[in-house]
PDB file of C-alpha atoms in Angstrom:
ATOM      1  CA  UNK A   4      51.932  12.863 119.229  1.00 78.00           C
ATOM      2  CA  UNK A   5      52.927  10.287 116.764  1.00 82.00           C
ATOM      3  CA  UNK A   6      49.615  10.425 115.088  1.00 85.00           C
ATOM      4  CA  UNK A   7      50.115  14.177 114.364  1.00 87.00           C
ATOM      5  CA  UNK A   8      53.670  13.415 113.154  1.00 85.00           C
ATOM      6  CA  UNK A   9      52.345  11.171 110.500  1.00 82.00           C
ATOM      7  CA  UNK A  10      49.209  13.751 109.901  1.00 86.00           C
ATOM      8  CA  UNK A  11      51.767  16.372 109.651  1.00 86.00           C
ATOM      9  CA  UNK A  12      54.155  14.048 107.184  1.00 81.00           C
ATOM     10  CA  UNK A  13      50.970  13.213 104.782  1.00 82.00           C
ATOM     11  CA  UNK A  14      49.673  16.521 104.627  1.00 86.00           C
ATOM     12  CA  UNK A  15      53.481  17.787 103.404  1.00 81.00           C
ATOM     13  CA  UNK A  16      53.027  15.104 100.765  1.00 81.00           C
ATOM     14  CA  UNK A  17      49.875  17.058  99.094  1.00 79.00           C
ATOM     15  CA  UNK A  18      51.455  19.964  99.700  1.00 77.00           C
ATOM     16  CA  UNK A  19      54.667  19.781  97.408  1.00 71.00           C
ATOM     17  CA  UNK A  20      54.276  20.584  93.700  1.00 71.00           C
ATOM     18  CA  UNK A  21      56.788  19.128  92.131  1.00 70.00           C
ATOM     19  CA  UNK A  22      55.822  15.282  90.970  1.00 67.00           C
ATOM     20  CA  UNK A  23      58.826  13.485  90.920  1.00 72.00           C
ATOM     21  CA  UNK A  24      59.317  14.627  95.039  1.00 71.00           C
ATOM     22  CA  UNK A  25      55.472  13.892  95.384  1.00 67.00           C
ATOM     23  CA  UNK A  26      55.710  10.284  94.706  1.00 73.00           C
ATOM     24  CA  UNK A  27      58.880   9.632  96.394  1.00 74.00           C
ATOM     25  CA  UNK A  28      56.942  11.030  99.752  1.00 71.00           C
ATOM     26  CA  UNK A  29      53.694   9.310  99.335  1.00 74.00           C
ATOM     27  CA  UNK A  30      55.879   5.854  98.335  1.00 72.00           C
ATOM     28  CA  UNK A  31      57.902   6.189 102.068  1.00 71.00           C
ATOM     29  CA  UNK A  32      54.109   6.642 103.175  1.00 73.00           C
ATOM     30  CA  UNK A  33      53.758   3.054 103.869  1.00 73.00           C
ATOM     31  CA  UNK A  34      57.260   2.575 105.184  1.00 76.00           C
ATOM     32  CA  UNK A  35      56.504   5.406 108.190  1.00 79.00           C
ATOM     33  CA  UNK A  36      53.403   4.122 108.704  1.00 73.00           C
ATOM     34  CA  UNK A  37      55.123   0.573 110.582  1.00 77.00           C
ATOM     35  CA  UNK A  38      58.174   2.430 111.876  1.00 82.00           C
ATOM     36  CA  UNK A  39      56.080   4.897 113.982  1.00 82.00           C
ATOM     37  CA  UNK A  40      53.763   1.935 115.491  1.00 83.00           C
ATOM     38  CA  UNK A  41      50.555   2.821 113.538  1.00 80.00           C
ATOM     39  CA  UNK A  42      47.260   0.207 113.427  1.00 85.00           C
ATOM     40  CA  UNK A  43      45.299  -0.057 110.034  1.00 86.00           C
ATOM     41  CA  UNK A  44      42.759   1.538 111.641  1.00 90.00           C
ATOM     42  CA  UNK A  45      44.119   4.648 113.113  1.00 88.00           C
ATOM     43  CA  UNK A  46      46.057   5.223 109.562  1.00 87.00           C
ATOM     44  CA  UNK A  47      42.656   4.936 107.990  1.00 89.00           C
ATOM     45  CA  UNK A  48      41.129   7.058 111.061  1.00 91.00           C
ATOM     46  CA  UNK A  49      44.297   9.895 109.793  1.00 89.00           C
ATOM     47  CA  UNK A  50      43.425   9.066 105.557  1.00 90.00           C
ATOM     48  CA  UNK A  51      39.734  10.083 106.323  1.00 93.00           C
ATOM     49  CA  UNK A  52      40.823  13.225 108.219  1.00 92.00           C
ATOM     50  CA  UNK A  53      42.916  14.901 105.899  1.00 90.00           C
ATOM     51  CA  UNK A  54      41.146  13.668 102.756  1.00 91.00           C
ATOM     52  CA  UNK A  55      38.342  15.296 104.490  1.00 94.00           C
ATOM     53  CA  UNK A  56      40.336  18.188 104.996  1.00 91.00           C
ATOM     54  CA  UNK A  57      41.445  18.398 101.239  1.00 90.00           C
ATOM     55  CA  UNK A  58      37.916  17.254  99.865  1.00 94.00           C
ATOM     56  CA  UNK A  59      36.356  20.600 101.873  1.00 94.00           C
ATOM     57  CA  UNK A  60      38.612  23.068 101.074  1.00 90.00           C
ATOM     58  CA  UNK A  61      38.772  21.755  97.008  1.00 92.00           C
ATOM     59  CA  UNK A  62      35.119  21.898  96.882  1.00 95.00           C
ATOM     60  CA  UNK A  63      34.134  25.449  98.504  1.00 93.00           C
ATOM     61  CA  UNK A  64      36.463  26.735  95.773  1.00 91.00           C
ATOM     62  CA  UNK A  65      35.267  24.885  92.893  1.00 92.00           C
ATOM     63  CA  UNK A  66      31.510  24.601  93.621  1.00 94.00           C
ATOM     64  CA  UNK A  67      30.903  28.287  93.278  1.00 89.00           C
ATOM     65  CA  UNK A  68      30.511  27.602  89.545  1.00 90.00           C
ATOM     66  CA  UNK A  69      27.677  25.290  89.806  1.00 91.00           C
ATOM     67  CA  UNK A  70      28.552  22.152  88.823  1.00 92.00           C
ATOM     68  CA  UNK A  71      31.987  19.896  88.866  1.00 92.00           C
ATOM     69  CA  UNK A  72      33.559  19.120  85.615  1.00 93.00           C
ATOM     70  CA  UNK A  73      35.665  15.812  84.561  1.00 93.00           C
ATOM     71  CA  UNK A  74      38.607  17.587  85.970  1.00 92.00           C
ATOM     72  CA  UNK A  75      37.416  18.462  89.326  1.00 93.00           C
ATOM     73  CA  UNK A  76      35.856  14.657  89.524  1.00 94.00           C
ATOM     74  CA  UNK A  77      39.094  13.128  88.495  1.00 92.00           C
ATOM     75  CA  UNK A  78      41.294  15.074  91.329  1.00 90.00           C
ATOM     76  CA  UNK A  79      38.892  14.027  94.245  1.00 93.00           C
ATOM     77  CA  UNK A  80      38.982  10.289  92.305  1.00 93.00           C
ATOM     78  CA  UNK A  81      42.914  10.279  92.981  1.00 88.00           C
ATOM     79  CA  UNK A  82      42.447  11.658  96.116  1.00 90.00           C
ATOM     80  CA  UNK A  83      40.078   9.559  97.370  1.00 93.00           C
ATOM     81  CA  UNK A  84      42.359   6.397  95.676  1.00 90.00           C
ATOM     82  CA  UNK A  85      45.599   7.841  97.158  1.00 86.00           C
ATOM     83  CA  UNK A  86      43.978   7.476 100.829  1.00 89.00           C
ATOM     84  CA  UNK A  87      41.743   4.521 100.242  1.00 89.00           C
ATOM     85  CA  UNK A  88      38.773   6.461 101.278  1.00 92.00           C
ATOM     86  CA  UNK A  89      35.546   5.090 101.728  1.00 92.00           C
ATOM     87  CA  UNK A  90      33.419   5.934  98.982  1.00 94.00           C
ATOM     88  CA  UNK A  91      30.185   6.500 100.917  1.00 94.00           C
ATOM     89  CA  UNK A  92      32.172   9.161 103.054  1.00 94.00           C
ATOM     90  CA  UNK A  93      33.285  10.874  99.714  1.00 95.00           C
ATOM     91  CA  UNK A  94      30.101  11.000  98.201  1.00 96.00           C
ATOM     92  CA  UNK A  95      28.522  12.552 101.759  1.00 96.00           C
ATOM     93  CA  UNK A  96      31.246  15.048 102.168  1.00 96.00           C
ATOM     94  CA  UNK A  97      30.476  16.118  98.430  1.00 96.00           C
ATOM     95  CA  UNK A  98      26.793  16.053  98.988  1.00 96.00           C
ATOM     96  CA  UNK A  99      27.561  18.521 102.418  1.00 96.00           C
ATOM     97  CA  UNK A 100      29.349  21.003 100.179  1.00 97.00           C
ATOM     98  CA  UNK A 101      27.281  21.273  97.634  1.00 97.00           C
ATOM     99  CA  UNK A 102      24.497  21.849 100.868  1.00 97.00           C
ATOM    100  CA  UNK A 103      26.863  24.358 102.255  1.00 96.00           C
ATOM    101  CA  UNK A 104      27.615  26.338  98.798  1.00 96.00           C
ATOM    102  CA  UNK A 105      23.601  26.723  98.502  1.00 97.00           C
ATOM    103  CA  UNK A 106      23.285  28.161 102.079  1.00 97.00           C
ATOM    104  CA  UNK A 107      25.732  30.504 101.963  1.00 96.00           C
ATOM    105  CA  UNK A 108      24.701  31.755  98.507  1.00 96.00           C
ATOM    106  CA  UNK A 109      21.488  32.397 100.471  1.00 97.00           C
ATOM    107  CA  UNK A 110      22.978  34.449 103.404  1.00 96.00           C
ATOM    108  CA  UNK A 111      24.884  36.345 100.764  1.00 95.00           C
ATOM    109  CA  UNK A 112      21.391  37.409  99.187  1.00 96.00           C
ATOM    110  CA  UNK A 113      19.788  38.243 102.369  1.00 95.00           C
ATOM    111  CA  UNK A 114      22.652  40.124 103.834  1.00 94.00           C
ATOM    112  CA  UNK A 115      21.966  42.755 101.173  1.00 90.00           C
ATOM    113  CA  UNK A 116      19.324  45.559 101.591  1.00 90.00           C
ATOM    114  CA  UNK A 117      17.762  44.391  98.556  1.00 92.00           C
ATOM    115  CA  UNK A 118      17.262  40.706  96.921  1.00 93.00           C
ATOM    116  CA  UNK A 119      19.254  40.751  93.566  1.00 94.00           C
ATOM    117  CA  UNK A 120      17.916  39.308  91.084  1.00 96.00           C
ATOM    118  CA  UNK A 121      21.093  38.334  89.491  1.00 95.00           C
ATOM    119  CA  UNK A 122      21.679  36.268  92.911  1.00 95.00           C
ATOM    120  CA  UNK A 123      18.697  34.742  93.161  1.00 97.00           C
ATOM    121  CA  UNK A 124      19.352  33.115  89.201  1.00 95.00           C
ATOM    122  CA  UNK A 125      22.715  32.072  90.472  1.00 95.00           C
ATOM    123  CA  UNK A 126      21.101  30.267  93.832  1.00 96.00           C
ATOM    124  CA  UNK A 127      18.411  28.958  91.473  1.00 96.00           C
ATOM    125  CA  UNK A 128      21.117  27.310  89.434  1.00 95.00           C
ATOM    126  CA  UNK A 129      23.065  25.974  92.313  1.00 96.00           C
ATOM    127  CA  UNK A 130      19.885  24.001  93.697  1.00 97.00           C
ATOM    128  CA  UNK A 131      18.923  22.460  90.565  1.00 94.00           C
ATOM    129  CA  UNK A 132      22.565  21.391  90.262  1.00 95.00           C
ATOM    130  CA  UNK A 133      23.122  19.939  93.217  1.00 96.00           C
ATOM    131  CA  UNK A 134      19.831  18.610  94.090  1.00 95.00           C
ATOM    132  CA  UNK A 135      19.171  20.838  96.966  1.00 96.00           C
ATOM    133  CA  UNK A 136      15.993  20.685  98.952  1.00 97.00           C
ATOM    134  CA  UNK A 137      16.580  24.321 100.545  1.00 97.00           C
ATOM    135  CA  UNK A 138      13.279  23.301 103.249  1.00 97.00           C
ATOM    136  CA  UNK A 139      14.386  20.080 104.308  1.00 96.00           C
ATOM    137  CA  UNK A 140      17.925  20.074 103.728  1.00 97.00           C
ATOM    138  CA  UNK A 141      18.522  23.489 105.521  1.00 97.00           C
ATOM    139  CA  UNK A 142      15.523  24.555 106.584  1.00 96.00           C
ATOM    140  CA  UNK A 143      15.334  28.131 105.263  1.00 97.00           C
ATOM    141  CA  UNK A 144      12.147  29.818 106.428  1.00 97.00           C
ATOM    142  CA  UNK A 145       9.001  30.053 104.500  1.00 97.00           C
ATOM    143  CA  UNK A 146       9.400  33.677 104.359  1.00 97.00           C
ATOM    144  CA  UNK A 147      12.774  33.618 102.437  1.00 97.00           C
ATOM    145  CA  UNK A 148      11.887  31.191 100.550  1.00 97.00           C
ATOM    146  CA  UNK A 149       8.732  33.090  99.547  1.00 97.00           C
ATOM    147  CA  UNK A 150      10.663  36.257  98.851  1.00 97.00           C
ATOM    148  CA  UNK A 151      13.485  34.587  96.572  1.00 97.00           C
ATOM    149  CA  UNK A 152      10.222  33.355  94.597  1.00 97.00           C
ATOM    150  CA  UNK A 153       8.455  36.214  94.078  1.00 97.00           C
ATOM    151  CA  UNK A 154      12.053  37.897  92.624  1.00 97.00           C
ATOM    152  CA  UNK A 155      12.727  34.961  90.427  1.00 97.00           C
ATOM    153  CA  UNK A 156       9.283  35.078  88.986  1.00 96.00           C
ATOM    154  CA  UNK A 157       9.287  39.046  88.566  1.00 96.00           C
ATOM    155  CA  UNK A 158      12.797  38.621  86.760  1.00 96.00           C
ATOM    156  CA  UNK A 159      11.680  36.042  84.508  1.00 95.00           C
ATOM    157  CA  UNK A 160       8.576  37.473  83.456  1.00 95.00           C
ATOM    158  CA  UNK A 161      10.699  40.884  82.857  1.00 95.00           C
ATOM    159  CA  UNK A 162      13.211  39.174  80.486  1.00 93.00           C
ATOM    160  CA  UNK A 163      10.090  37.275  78.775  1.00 91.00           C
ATOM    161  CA  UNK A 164      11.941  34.304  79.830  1.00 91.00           C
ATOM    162  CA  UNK A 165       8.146  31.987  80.344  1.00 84.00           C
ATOM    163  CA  UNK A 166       7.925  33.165  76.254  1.00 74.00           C
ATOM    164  CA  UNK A 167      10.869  30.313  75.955  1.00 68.00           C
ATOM    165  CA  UNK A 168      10.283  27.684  78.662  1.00 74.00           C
ATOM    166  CA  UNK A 169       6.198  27.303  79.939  1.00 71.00           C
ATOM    167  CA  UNK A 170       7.678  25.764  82.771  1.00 89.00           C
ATOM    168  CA  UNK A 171       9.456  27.825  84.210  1.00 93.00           C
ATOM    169  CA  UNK A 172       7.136  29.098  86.850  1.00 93.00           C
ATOM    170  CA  UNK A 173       6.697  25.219  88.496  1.00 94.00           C
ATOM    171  CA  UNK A 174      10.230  24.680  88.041  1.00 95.00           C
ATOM    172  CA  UNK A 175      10.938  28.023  90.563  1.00 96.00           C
ATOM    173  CA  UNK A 176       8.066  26.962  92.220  1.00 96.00           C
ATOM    174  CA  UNK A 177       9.600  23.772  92.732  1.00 96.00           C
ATOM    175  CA  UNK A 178      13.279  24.733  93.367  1.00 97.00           C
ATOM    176  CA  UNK A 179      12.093  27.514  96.323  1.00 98.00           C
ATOM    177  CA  UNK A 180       9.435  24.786  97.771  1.00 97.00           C
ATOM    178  CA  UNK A 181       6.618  26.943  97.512  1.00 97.00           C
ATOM    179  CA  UNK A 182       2.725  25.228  97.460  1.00 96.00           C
ATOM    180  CA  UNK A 183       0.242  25.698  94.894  1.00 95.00           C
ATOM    181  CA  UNK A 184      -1.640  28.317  97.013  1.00 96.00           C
ATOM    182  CA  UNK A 185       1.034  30.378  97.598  1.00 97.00           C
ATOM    183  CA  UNK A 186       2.615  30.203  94.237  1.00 95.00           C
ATOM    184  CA  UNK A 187      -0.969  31.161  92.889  1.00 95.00           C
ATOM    185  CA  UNK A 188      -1.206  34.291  95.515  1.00 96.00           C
ATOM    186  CA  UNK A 189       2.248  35.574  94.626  1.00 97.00           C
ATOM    187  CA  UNK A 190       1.858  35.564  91.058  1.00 95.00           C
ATOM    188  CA  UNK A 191      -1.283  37.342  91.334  1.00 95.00           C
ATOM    189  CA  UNK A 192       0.140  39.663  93.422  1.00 96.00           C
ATOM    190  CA  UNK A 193       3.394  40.556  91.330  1.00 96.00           C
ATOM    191  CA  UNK A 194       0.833  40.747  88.284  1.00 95.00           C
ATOM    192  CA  UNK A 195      -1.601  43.272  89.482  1.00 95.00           C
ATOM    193  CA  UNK A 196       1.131  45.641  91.292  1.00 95.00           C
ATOM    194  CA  UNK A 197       4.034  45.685  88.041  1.00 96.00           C
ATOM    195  CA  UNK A 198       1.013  46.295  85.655  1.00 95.00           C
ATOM    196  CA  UNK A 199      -0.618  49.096  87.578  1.00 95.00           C
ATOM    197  CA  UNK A 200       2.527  50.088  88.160  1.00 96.00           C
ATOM    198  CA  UNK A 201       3.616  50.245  84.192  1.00 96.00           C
ATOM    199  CA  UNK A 202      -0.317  51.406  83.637  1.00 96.00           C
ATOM    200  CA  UNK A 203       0.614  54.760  85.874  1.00 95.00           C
ATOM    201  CA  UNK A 204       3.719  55.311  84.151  1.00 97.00           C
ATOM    202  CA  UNK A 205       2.604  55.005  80.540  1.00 97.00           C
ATOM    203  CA  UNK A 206      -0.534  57.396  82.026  1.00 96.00           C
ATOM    204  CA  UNK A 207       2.301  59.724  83.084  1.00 96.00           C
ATOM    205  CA  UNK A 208       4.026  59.820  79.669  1.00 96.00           C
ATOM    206  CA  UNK A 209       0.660  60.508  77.814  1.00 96.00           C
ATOM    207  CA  UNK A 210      -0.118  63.571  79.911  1.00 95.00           C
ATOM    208  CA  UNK A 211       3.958  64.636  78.919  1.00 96.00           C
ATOM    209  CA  UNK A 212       3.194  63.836  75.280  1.00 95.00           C
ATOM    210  CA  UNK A 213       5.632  61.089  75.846  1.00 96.00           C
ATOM    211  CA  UNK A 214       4.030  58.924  73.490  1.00 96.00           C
ATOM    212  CA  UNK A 215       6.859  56.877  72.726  1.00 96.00           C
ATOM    213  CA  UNK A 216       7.541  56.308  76.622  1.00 97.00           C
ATOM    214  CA  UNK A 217       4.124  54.911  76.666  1.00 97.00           C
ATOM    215  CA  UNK A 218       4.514  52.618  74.199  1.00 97.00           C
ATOM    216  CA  UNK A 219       6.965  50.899  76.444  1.00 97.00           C
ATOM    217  CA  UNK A 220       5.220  50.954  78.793  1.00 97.00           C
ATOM    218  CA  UNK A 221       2.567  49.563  77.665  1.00 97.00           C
ATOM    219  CA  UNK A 222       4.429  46.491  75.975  1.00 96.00           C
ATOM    220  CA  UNK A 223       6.070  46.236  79.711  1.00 96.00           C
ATOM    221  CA  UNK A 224       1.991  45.913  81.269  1.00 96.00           C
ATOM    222  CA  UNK A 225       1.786  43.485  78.260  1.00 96.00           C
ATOM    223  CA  UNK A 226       4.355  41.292  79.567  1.00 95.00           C
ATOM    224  CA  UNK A 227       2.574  40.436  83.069  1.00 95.00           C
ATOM    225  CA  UNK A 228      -0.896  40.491  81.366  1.00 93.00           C
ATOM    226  CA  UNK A 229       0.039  37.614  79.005  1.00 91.00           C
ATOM    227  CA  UNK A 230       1.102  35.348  81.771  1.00 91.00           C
ATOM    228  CA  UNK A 231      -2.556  36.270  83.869  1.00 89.00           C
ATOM    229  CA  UNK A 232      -4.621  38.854  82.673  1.00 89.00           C
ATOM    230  CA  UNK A 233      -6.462  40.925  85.125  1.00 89.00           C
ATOM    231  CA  UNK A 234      -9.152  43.952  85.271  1.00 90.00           C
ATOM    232  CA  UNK A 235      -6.908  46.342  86.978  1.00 89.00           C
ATOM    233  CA  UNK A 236      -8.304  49.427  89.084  1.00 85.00           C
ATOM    234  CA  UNK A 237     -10.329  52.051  87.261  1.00 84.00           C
ATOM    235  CA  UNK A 238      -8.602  54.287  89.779  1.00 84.00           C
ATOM    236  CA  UNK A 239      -5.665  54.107  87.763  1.00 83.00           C
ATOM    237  CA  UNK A 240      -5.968  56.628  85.342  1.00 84.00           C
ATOM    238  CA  UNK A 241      -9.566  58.202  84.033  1.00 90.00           C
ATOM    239  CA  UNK A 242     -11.581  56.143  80.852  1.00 92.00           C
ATOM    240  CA  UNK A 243     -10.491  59.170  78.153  1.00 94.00           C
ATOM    241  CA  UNK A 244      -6.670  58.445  79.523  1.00 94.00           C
ATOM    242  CA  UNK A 245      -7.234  54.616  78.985  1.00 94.00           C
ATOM    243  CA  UNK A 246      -8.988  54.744  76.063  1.00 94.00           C
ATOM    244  CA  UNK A 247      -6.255  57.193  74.114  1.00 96.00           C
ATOM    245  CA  UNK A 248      -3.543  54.271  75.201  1.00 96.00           C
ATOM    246  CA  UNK A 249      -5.487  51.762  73.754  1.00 95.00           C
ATOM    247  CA  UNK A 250      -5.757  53.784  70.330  1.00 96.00           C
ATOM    248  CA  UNK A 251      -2.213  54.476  70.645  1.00 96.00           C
ATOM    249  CA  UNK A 252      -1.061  51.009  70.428  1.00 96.00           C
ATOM    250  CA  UNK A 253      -3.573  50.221  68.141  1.00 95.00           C
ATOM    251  CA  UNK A 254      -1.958  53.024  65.699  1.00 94.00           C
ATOM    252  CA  UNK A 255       1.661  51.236  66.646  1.00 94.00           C
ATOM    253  CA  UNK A 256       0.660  47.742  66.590  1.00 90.00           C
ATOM    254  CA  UNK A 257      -2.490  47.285  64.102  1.00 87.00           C
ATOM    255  CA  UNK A 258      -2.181  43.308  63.482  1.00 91.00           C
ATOM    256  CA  UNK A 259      -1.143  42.417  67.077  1.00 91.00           C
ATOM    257  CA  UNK A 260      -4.756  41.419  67.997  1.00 94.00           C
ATOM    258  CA  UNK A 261      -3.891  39.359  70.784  1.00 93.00           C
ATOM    259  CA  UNK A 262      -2.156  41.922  72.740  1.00 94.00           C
ATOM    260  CA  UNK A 263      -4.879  44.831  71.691  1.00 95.00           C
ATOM    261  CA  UNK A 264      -7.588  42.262  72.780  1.00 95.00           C
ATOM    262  CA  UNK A 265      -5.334  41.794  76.569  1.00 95.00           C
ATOM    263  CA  UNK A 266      -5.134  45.096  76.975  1.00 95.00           C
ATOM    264  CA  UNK A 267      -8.056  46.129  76.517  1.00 94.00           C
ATOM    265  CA  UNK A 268      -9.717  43.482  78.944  1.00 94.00           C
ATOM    266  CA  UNK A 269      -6.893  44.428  81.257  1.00 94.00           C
ATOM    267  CA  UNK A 270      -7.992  48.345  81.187  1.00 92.00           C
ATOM    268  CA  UNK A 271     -11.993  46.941  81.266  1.00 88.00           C
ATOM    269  CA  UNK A 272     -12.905  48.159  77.620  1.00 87.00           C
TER     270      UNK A 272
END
């Protein structure tokens, strides 16, 4: 049809590389346009189409780094002045991108046995970006959106990364759209089961006369019991085992008395 024709001609014109050629095709643009019958409106009807066209495929190749620099924001300018775009258009096929980056960032984590933490930062980084609600704006399921929080949180208390930023915990909370109960439960939970986990270890490396091993452990428990300390099970371990850990840092770390004084609440001394 002749529409196609003059689809076909315009999308040529993007597609050569050389300058020089690129303006002498896009300056007989207006010159087809009359010759092959074409209304203002069905030209503008073909401008939006394959500015469309270009907008999408520019943006699921540049988006993937999280934000879009001057560069990026002047070539969809000249685009979107080279077909007299609307503007609102533009700024809702940019906004749809930047929606469609974040979910597929998602189905990327989830299609993997195991959440990665390194994916969940990059997703986390994404949505803050872009502005992302990942509820209302693509209505991921409480469940994944509980699961990517309780990964994020576990990574950044690892990497001490709350040490650095106190808010980081309401800003995950925030980004995942997780409530206040929820968030609270979570935490707990991650708390209590990485420190009796690192409690059973260092245990482990004391009976092995590991006693370096249990240092590290130790300062690992330390990391969770800073952000909430709890009384964790006297199962864990007997009282002689607990109480030979607690001398054992003590011997390592004399003039810490903050962490002696969390661990030994933590270990009910």
């Amino acid at each position: 049809t002749i529409k196609n024709m003059y689809k076909a001609y315009l999308i040529s014109c993007f597609s050569v590389k050389q300058q020089t050629q690129k303006r002498r095709l896009f300056n007989n643009l207006d010159k087809l346009a009359p010759i092959l019958g074409l209304n203002k409106n069905e030209i503008s009807e073909i401008h939006t189409e394959v500015g469309s066209l270009i907008f999408n495929r520019y943006l699921s190749q540049v988006l993937s780094k999280g934000y879009l620099d001057d560069s990026d924001k002047s070539f969809l300018g000249s685009i979107q002045s080279t077909l007299s775009m609307n503007n609102k258009d533009c700024v809702e096929l940019i906004k749809n991108s930047k929606k469609n980056m974040v979910s597929l960032n998602i189905e990327k984590i989830f299609m993997s046995p195991k959440v990665s933490p390194d994916g969940v930062k990059k997703l986390l980084l994404l949505i803050r970006n872009f502005g992302v609600n990942i509820e209302s704006d693509l209505s991921i399921s409480l469940d994944q959106r509980q699961k990517l929080f309780r990964v994020a949180i576990e990574d950044a208390i690892e990497n001490e990364e709350i040490k650095t930023n106190q808010n980081i915990i309401s800003d995950i909370q925030n980004s995942f759209v997780i409530d206040e109960v929820i968030t609270k439960k979570i935490l707990l939970d991650v708390i209590t089961n990485k420190s009796e986990g690192y409690l059973l270890n260092a245990i482990g490396s004391l009976r092995q006369g590991k006693l370096d091993n249990a240092l590290i452990e130790l300062r690992n428990m330390l990391k969770y019991g800073r952000i909430f300390t709890i009384s964790l099970n006297d199962s864990v371990g007997s009282t002689i085992e607990r109480q030979k850990l607690i001398e054992l840092f003590k011997n390592n770390n004399s003039n810490d008395f903050q962490s002696i004084k969390i661990l030994e609440d933590m270990m009910n001394f």
